[in-house]
CSV table of C-alpha atoms in Angstrom, one decimal:
chain,number,residue,atom,x,y,z
U,1,MET,CA,-0.1,-0.2,0.1
U,2,THR,CA,1.6,3.4,-1.1
U,3,ALA,CA,1.7,6.4,1.2
U,4,PRO,CA,-0.6,9.2,0.4
U,5,GLU,CA,0.8,12.2,-1.2
U,6,VAL,CA,1.4,14.9,1.2
U,7,ASP,CA,-0.7,18.0,0.1
U,8,ASP,CA,1.4,20.8,-1.5
U,9,PRO,CA,1.9,23.6,1.3
U,10,ILE,CA,-0.4,26.7,0.9
U,11,MET,CA,1.5,30.1,0.8
U,12,LEU,CA,0.4,32.4,3.8
U,13,SER,CA,-0.5,35.5,1.1
U,14,ALA,CA,-3.1,32.9,0.0
U,15,LEU,CA,-5.1,33.1,3.3
U,16,GLN,CA,-5.1,37.1,2.7
U,17,HIS,CA,-6.4,36.7,-0.9
U,18,TYR,CA,-8.8,34.1,-0.1
U,19,SER,CA,-10.4,36.1,2.6
U,20,TYR,CA,-10.3,39.3,0.5
U,21,CYS,CA,-12.2,37.4,-2.5
U,22,PRO,CA,-12.1,33.7,-3.1
U,23,ARG,CA,-11.9,34.4,-6.9
U,24,GLN,CA,-9.0,36.6,-6.5
U,25,CYS,CA,-7.3,33.6,-4.5
U,26,ALA,CA,-8.1,31.3,-7.5
U,27,LEU,CA,-7.0,33.5,-10.1
U,28,ILE,CA,-3.6,33.7,-8.4
U,29,HIS,CA,-3.0,30.3,-7.0
U,30,VAL,CA,-5.0,28.3,-9.4
U,31,GLU,CA,-4.1,29.8,-12.8
U,32,GLN,CA,-1.3,31.9,-11.9
U,33,ALA,CA,-2.5,35.1,-13.1
U,34,PHE,CA,-1.4,38.0,-11.5
U,35,ASP,CA,-1.4,42.1,-12.8
U,36,GLU,CA,-0.1,45.2,-11.2
U,37,ASN,CA,-1.9,48.2,-10.3
U,38,VAL,CA,-1.1,51.2,-8.3
U,39,HIS,CA,-2.2,49.5,-5.0
U,40,THR,CA,0.2,46.5,-5.7
U,41,MET,CA,3.0,48.7,-6.6
U,42,ARG,CA,2.8,50.8,-3.6
U,43,GLY,CA,2.8,47.4,-1.6
U,44,ASN,CA,5.9,46.6,-3.3
U,45,ALA,CA,7.5,49.6,-2.5
U,46,VAL,CA,6.5,49.2,1.2
U,47,HIS,CA,7.9,45.9,1.4
U,48,GLN,CA,11.2,46.7,-0.1
U,49,ARG,CA,12.6,47.6,3.1
U,50,VAL,CA,11.9,44.2,4.8
U,51,ASP,CA,12.0,41.9,2.0
U,52,GLU,CA,16.0,41.4,2.4
U,53,PRO,CA,16.7,38.9,5.2
U,54,GLY,CA,18.6,40.5,8.2
U,55,PHE,CA,18.2,41.8,11.7
U,56,GLU,CA,18.7,44.7,13.7
U,57,SER,CA,18.8,45.0,17.4
U,58,PHE,CA,17.5,47.9,19.7
U,59,GLU,CA,17.1,48.2,23.5
U,60,GLY,CA,17.3,44.1,23.7
U,61,VAL,CA,14.6,43.8,21.1
U,62,ARG,CA,16.0,41.6,18.2
U,63,SER,CA,14.1,42.4,14.8
U,64,GLU,CA,14.4,39.6,12.0
U,65,LYS,CA,13.3,40.8,8.5
U,66,ALA,CA,12.0,38.6,5.9
U,67,LEU,CA,11.7,35.3,8.2
U,68,PRO,CA,10.9,32.2,6.6
U,69,VAL,CA,7.9,30.3,8.3
U,70,TRP,CA,5.8,27.3,8.3
U,71,SER,CA,3.5,25.1,9.8
U,72,GLU,CA,3.5,21.5,9.4
U,73,ARG,CA,0.1,20.8,11.1
U,74,LEU,CA,-1.8,22.9,8.7
U,75,GLY,CA,0.7,23.0,5.7
U,76,LEU,CA,1.5,26.4,5.5
U,77,ILE,CA,4.5,28.0,4.2
U,78,GLY,CA,5.8,31.6,3.8
U,79,LYS,CA,7.8,34.6,5.2
U,80,CYS,CA,6.8,37.2,8.1
U,81,ASP,CA,8.1,40.8,7.0
U,82,VAL,CA,9.4,41.4,10.5
U,83,VAL,CA,9.3,39.3,13.7
U,84,GLU,CA,10.5,40.8,17.0
U,85,PHE,CA,12.0,38.9,19.6
U,86,PHE,CA,11.9,40.5,23.1
U,87,PRO,CA,14.3,39.9,26.3
U,88,ASP,CA,11.3,38.5,27.9
U,89,GLY,CA,10.7,35.7,25.5
U,90,ARG,CA,7.8,37.5,23.6
U,91,ILE,CA,7.4,36.7,19.9
U,92,TYR,CA,5.7,39.7,17.9
U,93,PRO,CA,4.9,39.4,14.0
U,94,VAL,CA,4.6,42.6,12.2
U,95,GLU,CA,3.1,42.6,8.7
U,96,TYR,CA,3.6,45.4,6.6
U,97,LYS,CA,0.7,47.0,4.2
U,98,HIS,CA,0.3,50.3,2.2
U,99,GLY,CA,-2.3,52.4,3.0
U,100,LYS,CA,-3.9,54.1,6.2
U,101,LYS,CA,-4.4,52.7,9.7
U,102,ARG,CA,-7.8,50.7,9.6
U,103,ALA,CA,-8.7,47.4,10.5
U,104,LYS,CA,-9.0,44.8,7.6
U,105,ALA,CA,-10.0,41.2,8.5
U,106,HIS,CA,-8.0,39.7,5.5
U,107,ASP,CA,-4.7,41.0,6.9
U,108,ASP,CA,-5.4,40.1,10.7
U,109,ILE,CA,-5.9,36.4,9.3
U,110,GLN,CA,-2.7,36.5,7.5
U,111,LEU,CA,-1.1,37.7,10.5
U,112,ALA,CA,-2.7,35.3,12.8
U,113,ALA,CA,-1.5,32.4,10.1
U,114,GLN,CA,1.9,33.7,10.8
U,115,ALA,CA,1.4,33.7,14.8
U,116,ILE,CA,0.4,30.0,14.4
U,117,CYS,CA,3.5,29.1,12.5
U,118,LEU,CA,6.0,31.0,14.8
U,119,GLU,CA,4.2,29.2,17.6
U,120,GLU,CA,4.6,25.8,15.9
U,121,MET,CA,8.3,26.4,15.2
U,122,THR,CA,9.2,27.9,18.5
U,123,GLY,CA,7.0,26.3,21.0
U,124,LYS,CA,6.3,29.7,22.6
U,125,PRO,CA,2.7,31.2,22.6
U,126,VAL,CA,2.4,34.3,20.0
U,127,THR,CA,-0.5,36.1,21.6
U,128,HIS,CA,-0.3,39.7,19.8
U,129,GLY,CA,1.3,40.8,16.4
U,130,ALA,CA,0.7,44.2,14.5
U,131,ILE,CA,-0.3,45.5,11.1
U,132,TYR,CA,2.2,48.4,10.0
U,133,HIS,CA,0.3,50.9,8.3
U,134,HIS,CA,2.6,52.6,5.7
U,135,THR,CA,0.6,55.8,4.7
U,136,SER,CA,-0.3,56.3,8.4
U,137,ARG,CA,3.1,55.4,9.8
U,138,ARG,CA,1.4,53.6,12.5
U,139,ARG,CA,1.0,50.2,14.2
U,140,ARG,CA,-2.6,48.5,14.6
U,141,GLU,CA,-1.9,45.8,17.3
U,142,VAL,CA,-3.9,42.9,16.7
U,143,ALA,CA,-4.7,40.1,19.5
U,144,ILE,CA,-4.5,36.5,18.1
U,145,THR,CA,-7.7,35.2,19.5
U,146,ASP,CA,-9.3,31.8,19.5
U,147,SER,CA,-11.7,33.3,16.9
U,148,LEU,CA,-9.2,34.4,14.9
U,149,ARG,CA,-7.2,31.3,15.0
U,150,GLN,CA,-10.3,29.2,14.0
U,151,GLN,CA,-10.9,31.8,10.9
U,152,VAL,CA,-7.4,30.7,10.1
U,153,GLU,CA,-8.4,26.9,10.3
U,154,GLU,CA,-11.6,27.6,8.1
U,155,THR,CA,-9.6,29.3,5.5
U,156,VAL,CA,-7.1,26.7,5.1
U,157,LYS,CA,-9.6,24.1,4.5
U,158,ALA,CA,-11.6,26.4,2.1
U,159,ILE,CA,-8.6,27.1,0.1
U,160,ARG,CA,-7.3,23.3,-0.1
U,161,ALA,CA,-11.2,22.5,-1.3
U,162,LEU,CA,-10.7,25.5,-4.1
U,163,LEU,CA,-7.2,24.3,-4.9
U,164,ALA,CA,-8.6,20.7,-5.4
U,165,SER,CA,-11.7,22.0,-7.5
U,166,GLY,CA,-9.5,23.8,-9.9
U,167,LYS,CA,-12.3,25.8,-10.6
U,168,LEU,CA,-12.9,29.6,-10.5
U,169,PRO,CA,-15.5,31.0,-8.2
U,170,PRO,CA,-18.1,33.5,-9.6
U,171,PRO,CA,-17.3,37.2,-9.7
U,172,VAL,CA,-18.7,39.5,-6.8
U,173,ASN,CA,-18.6,42.6,-8.7
U,174,ASP,CA,-18.6,44.8,-5.3
U,175,ALA,CA,-16.5,47.4,-4.0
U,176,ARG,CA,-13.5,45.1,-3.6
U,177,CYS,CA,-13.1,44.9,-7.2
U,178,LYS,CA,-12.4,48.7,-7.3
U,179,GLU,CA,-8.9,48.0,-5.7
U,180,CYS,CA,-8.3,44.8,-7.2
U,181,SER,CA,-5.1,44.4,-9.5
U,182,LEU,CA,-6.8,41.5,-11.3
U,183,LYS,CA,-9.9,43.7,-12.2
U,184,GLU,CA,-9.1,43.6,-15.9
U,185,ILE,CA,-8.3,39.8,-15.9
U,186,CYS,CA,-11.3,39.2,-13.7
U,187,GLN,CA,-14.0,41.0,-15.7
U,188,PRO,CA,-16.5,41.2,-12.8
U,189,GLN,CA,-19.1,43.4,-14.6
U,190,ALA,CA,-19.1,41.7,-17.8
U,191,LEU,CA,-19.4,38.2,-16.1
U,192,ALA,CA,-22.2,39.7,-13.6
U,193,ASP,CA,-23.9,41.2,-16.5
U,194,LYS,CA,-24.0,37.8,-18.9
U,195,THR,CA,-25.0,36.2,-15.3
U,196,HIS,CA,-27.8,38.4,-14.9
U,197,GLN,CA,-28.9,38.1,-18.8
U,198,HIS,CA,-29.2,34.3,-18.3
U,199,GLU,CA,-31.2,34.6,-15.1
U,200,LEU,CA,-33.6,37.0,-16.9
U,201,LEU,CA,-34.1,34.5,-19.8
U,202,ASP,CA,-34.4,31.7,-17.2
U,203,GLU,CA,-37.4,33.8,-15.7
U,204,LEU,CA,-38.6,34.7,-19.0
U,205,PHE,CA,-39.0,30.9,-20.3
U,206,HIS,CA,-40.4,29.5,-16.9
U,207,VAL,CA,-43.2,31.9,-16.6
U,208,ASN,CA,-46.4,29.8,-16.0
């Protein structure tokens, strides 16, 4: 009897993509499609300062940049922009994002996934982390709660099901599409219009 194949690891970024929009996640991680827009270019510029591996120390706090992390249990792999190691043993991941300081659930899920990876790797609890919002030059602290951890688990399961299906979810065609770099590839408005036309035809030809 042959051993079952191990599922390919999921990139940490896929959790952020899926929780923002499942179709965006499928376009990137199933169809390998990607495009740039002003938001992704700003994001790339923000990440340049933390994409090169290295470390700094200040007042006993060691900051590791571009630190590779993984979770064997969940099958996750990726890297943390910055992880701060405090003298008292605390571990504090920091994810860099462009834009102003504001809560975004998909960013928090990505950060929580990083925390879970760090816990598995170090054997130490990671109770908090932060999103650094570049435009505001401010951090937004995030508590790694049981609820957030559960969202990570559910998102990983959903992504695995999506990857296994190999299918694109339908377009959402809402406010999220405006900022999405894949808008031209996704064509949410055109596909939504076509779906609406089919629904109208179905109603027309099924009238009693």
